[in-house]
Short mmCIF file of C-alpha atoms in Angstrom, two decimals:
data_model
loop_
_atom_site.label_atom_id
_atom_site.label_comp_id
_atom_site.label_asym_id
_atom_site.label_seq_id
_atom_site.Cartn_x
_atom_site.Cartn_y
_atom_site.Cartn_z
CA UNK A 288 -10.38 -1.99 1.91
CA UNK A 289 -12.30 -2.45 -0.91
CA UNK A 290 -12.00 -5.95 -2.64
CA UNK A 291 -11.38 -4.95 -6.27
CA UNK A 292 -13.78 -6.97 -8.63
CA UNK A 293 -13.93 -5.09 -11.82
CA UNK A 294 -10.38 -3.92 -12.77
CA UNK A 295 -12.21 -1.05 -13.65
CA UNK A 296 -12.79 0.34 -10.28
CA UNK A 297 -8.96 0.58 -9.53
CA UNK A 298 -7.44 3.83 -11.41
CA UNK A 299 -4.47 4.18 -11.04
CA UNK A 300 -2.78 7.68 -9.74
CA UNK A 301 -1.00 8.69 -12.80
CA UNK A 302 0.75 11.54 -10.62
CA UNK A 303 1.66 9.39 -8.20
CA UNK A 304 2.97 6.95 -10.66
CA UNK A 305 5.63 9.68 -12.42
CA UNK A 306 6.69 10.83 -9.35
CA UNK A 307 8.10 7.73 -8.04
CA UNK A 308 9.28 6.64 -12.04
CA UNK A 309 11.72 9.84 -11.55
CA UNK A 310 12.68 8.30 -8.68
CA UNK A 311 14.81 6.38 -11.05
CA UNK A 312 16.60 8.58 -12.84
CA UNK A 313 20.05 10.34 -11.16
CA UNK A 314 19.06 13.16 -9.64
CA UNK A 315 21.16 16.36 -7.41
CA UNK A 316 20.66 16.45 -3.83
CA UNK A 317 18.45 19.45 -4.44
CA UNK A 318 16.43 17.96 -7.21
CA UNK A 319 15.90 14.75 -4.84
CA UNK A 320 14.81 16.51 -2.19
CA UNK A 321 12.57 18.33 -3.94
CA UNK A 322 10.91 15.19 -5.82
CA UNK A 323 10.56 14.09 -2.10
CA UNK A 324 8.81 16.31 -0.96
CA UNK A 325 6.53 16.97 -4.22
CA UNK A 326 5.99 12.57 -2.90
CA UNK A 327 4.66 12.84 0.35
CA UNK A 328 3.03 16.24 -0.91
CA UNK A 329 0.82 13.53 -3.23
CA UNK A 330 0.90 11.12 -1.00
CA UNK A 331 -0.72 13.00 1.43
CA UNK A 332 -3.95 13.53 -0.83
CA UNK A 333 -6.51 11.06 -1.69
CA UNK A 334 -4.72 8.05 -3.10
CA UNK A 335 -5.40 4.88 -2.85
CA UNK A 336 -3.36 1.51 -3.15
CA UNK A 337 -3.70 -2.21 -4.07
CA UNK A 338 -2.82 -4.87 -1.38
CA UNK A 339 -3.42 -9.28 -1.59
CA UNK A 340 -4.69 -10.06 1.68
CA UNK A 341 -6.61 -12.96 3.16
CA UNK A 342 -10.47 -12.37 5.42
CA UNK A 343 -11.26 -14.87 7.39
CA UNK A 344 -13.07 -17.18 5.74
CA UNK A 345 -17.14 -16.36 6.67
CA UNK A 346 -15.71 -12.67 5.29
CA UNK A 347 -15.04 -13.88 1.97
CA UNK A 348 -17.96 -13.58 0.21
CA UNK A 349 -17.99 -10.06 1.09
CA UNK A 350 -17.31 -6.72 -0.46
CA UNK A 351 -15.35 -4.54 3.07
CA UNK A 352 -13.88 -6.19 4.80
CA UNK A 353 -11.74 -4.07 8.10
CA UNK A 354 -8.02 -5.09 9.27
CA UNK A 355 -9.54 -7.07 11.79
CA UNK A 356 -11.21 -9.41 10.10
CA UNK A 357 -7.32 -10.74 8.46
CA UNK A 358 -6.55 -14.06 8.67
CA UNK A 359 -3.38 -12.91 6.70
CA UNK A 360 -1.44 -11.41 4.55
CA UNK A 361 1.77 -12.15 2.46
CA UNK A 362 4.27 -9.97 3.30
CA UNK A 363 7.99 -9.77 2.83
CA UNK A 364 10.56 -10.07 5.58
CA UNK A 365 14.30 -8.29 5.11
CA UNK A 366 17.23 -9.81 6.00
CA UNK A 367 17.83 -7.82 9.22
CA UNK A 368 14.56 -9.30 9.55
CA UNK A 369 11.95 -6.59 9.62
CA UNK A 370 8.52 -7.59 7.87
CA UNK A 371 6.25 -5.32 5.99
CA UNK A 372 3.35 -5.38 4.17
CA UNK A 373 3.69 -4.81 -0.13
CA UNK A 374 1.32 -2.58 -1.18
CA UNK A 375 0.66 -1.24 -4.84
CA UNK A 376 -0.06 0.88 -7.09
CA UNK A 377 -0.54 -0.72 -10.48
CA UNK A 378 -3.01 -3.72 -10.78
CA UNK A 379 0.24 -4.43 -13.31
CA UNK A 380 2.24 -4.39 -10.66
CA UNK A 381 -0.07 -6.39 -8.49
CA UNK A 382 0.00 -9.41 -10.69
CA UNK A 383 3.67 -9.03 -11.42
CA UNK A 384 4.36 -9.36 -7.18
CA UNK A 385 2.20 -12.41 -7.12
CA UNK A 386 0.39 -14.21 -10.57
CA UNK A 387 -1.43 -16.49 -9.27
CA UNK A 388 -4.11 -15.61 -5.65
CA UNK A 389 -4.11 -18.82 -3.36
CA UNK A 390 -7.62 -19.39 -2.67
CA UNK A 391 -9.32 -17.35 -0.17
CA UNK A 392 -6.77 -14.50 -1.18
CA UNK A 393 -8.05 -10.74 -2.64
CA UNK A 394 -6.94 -7.88 -4.15
CA UNK A 395 -7.86 -5.41 -1.67
CA UNK A 396 -8.39 -1.40 -2.58
CA UNK A 397 -6.73 0.61 0.11
CA UNK A 398 -6.23 3.99 1.49
CA UNK A 399 -3.41 5.21 4.43
CA UNK A 400 -5.83 4.80 6.99
CA UNK A 401 -6.35 1.02 6.20
CA UNK A 402 -2.51 0.82 5.63
CA UNK A 403 -2.31 2.10 9.40
CA UNK A 404 -5.31 0.05 10.40
CA UNK A 405 -3.72 -3.52 9.59
CA UNK A 406 0.05 -1.94 10.57
CA UNK A 407 -1.78 -1.51 13.87
CA UNK A 408 -3.33 -4.61 13.98
CA UNK A 409 -0.16 -6.69 13.06
CA UNK A 410 2.99 -4.37 15.51
CA UNK A 411 5.40 -7.49 14.04
CA UNK A 412 4.68 -5.68 10.63
CA UNK A 413 7.26 -2.59 10.22
CA UNK A 414 5.98 -1.07 7.18
CA UNK A 415 4.04 -1.33 3.81
CA UNK A 416 6.40 -0.99 0.74
CA UNK A 417 5.26 0.69 -2.43
CA UNK A 418 5.97 -1.63 -5.11
CA UNK A 419 8.30 -3.93 -3.52
CA UNK A 420 11.93 -4.38 -6.04
CA UNK A 421 10.70 -1.27 -8.02
CA UNK A 422 10.30 1.81 -6.37
CA UNK A 423 10.82 0.35 -2.73
CA UNK A 424 8.85 2.86 -1.20
CA UNK A 425 8.24 2.66 2.33
CA UNK A 426 4.84 3.41 4.70
CA UNK A 427 6.05 3.72 8.62
CA UNK A 428 3.07 4.26 11.12
CA UNK A 429 4.30 7.33 11.74
CA UNK A 430 4.70 8.38 8.58
CA UNK A 431 1.02 7.01 7.75
CA UNK A 432 -0.33 8.79 10.17
CA UNK A 433 1.41 12.27 9.35
CA UNK A 434 0.08 12.11 5.85
CA UNK A 435 -3.90 11.10 7.26
CA UNK A 436 -3.53 14.41 10.01
CA UNK A 437 -2.28 16.51 6.43
CA UNK A 438 -5.25 15.13 4.29
CA UNK A 439 -7.97 15.58 6.96
CA UNK A 440 -6.11 19.57 7.64
CA UNK A 441 -5.28 18.90 11.56
CA UNK A 442 -1.19 19.54 9.69
#
């Protein structure tokens, strides 16, 4: 996970943003299934997200941290008690979700592999949620594992 130091270090994926935006339109079953397939293919590429995380205190100055080097992360809980890690496709979405970062909290550029490592280190977290309250795309462990395998050409 690479700390976001300069906003130019993270360029939103325009194709991913366009596909997510299409999910908000009225779609019949065929169009919805096709869009889901296109979104799956897109996310199986080298897309990156943003996450707001707290590294361990001794790593606050580090530009790169790993999932096992996090002290905590702000997470969300649904009405059924499931816990989710919010991740974002744009800096604006992250800021809209959390306008002010707490002391020791930073925005990080994360890959699918980073997200899977986070989930594997935090077994109570059910999934990552992309752009919560806007897109609400859930990335569960098994989905991330499969997307990573497709990206590597294993599947």
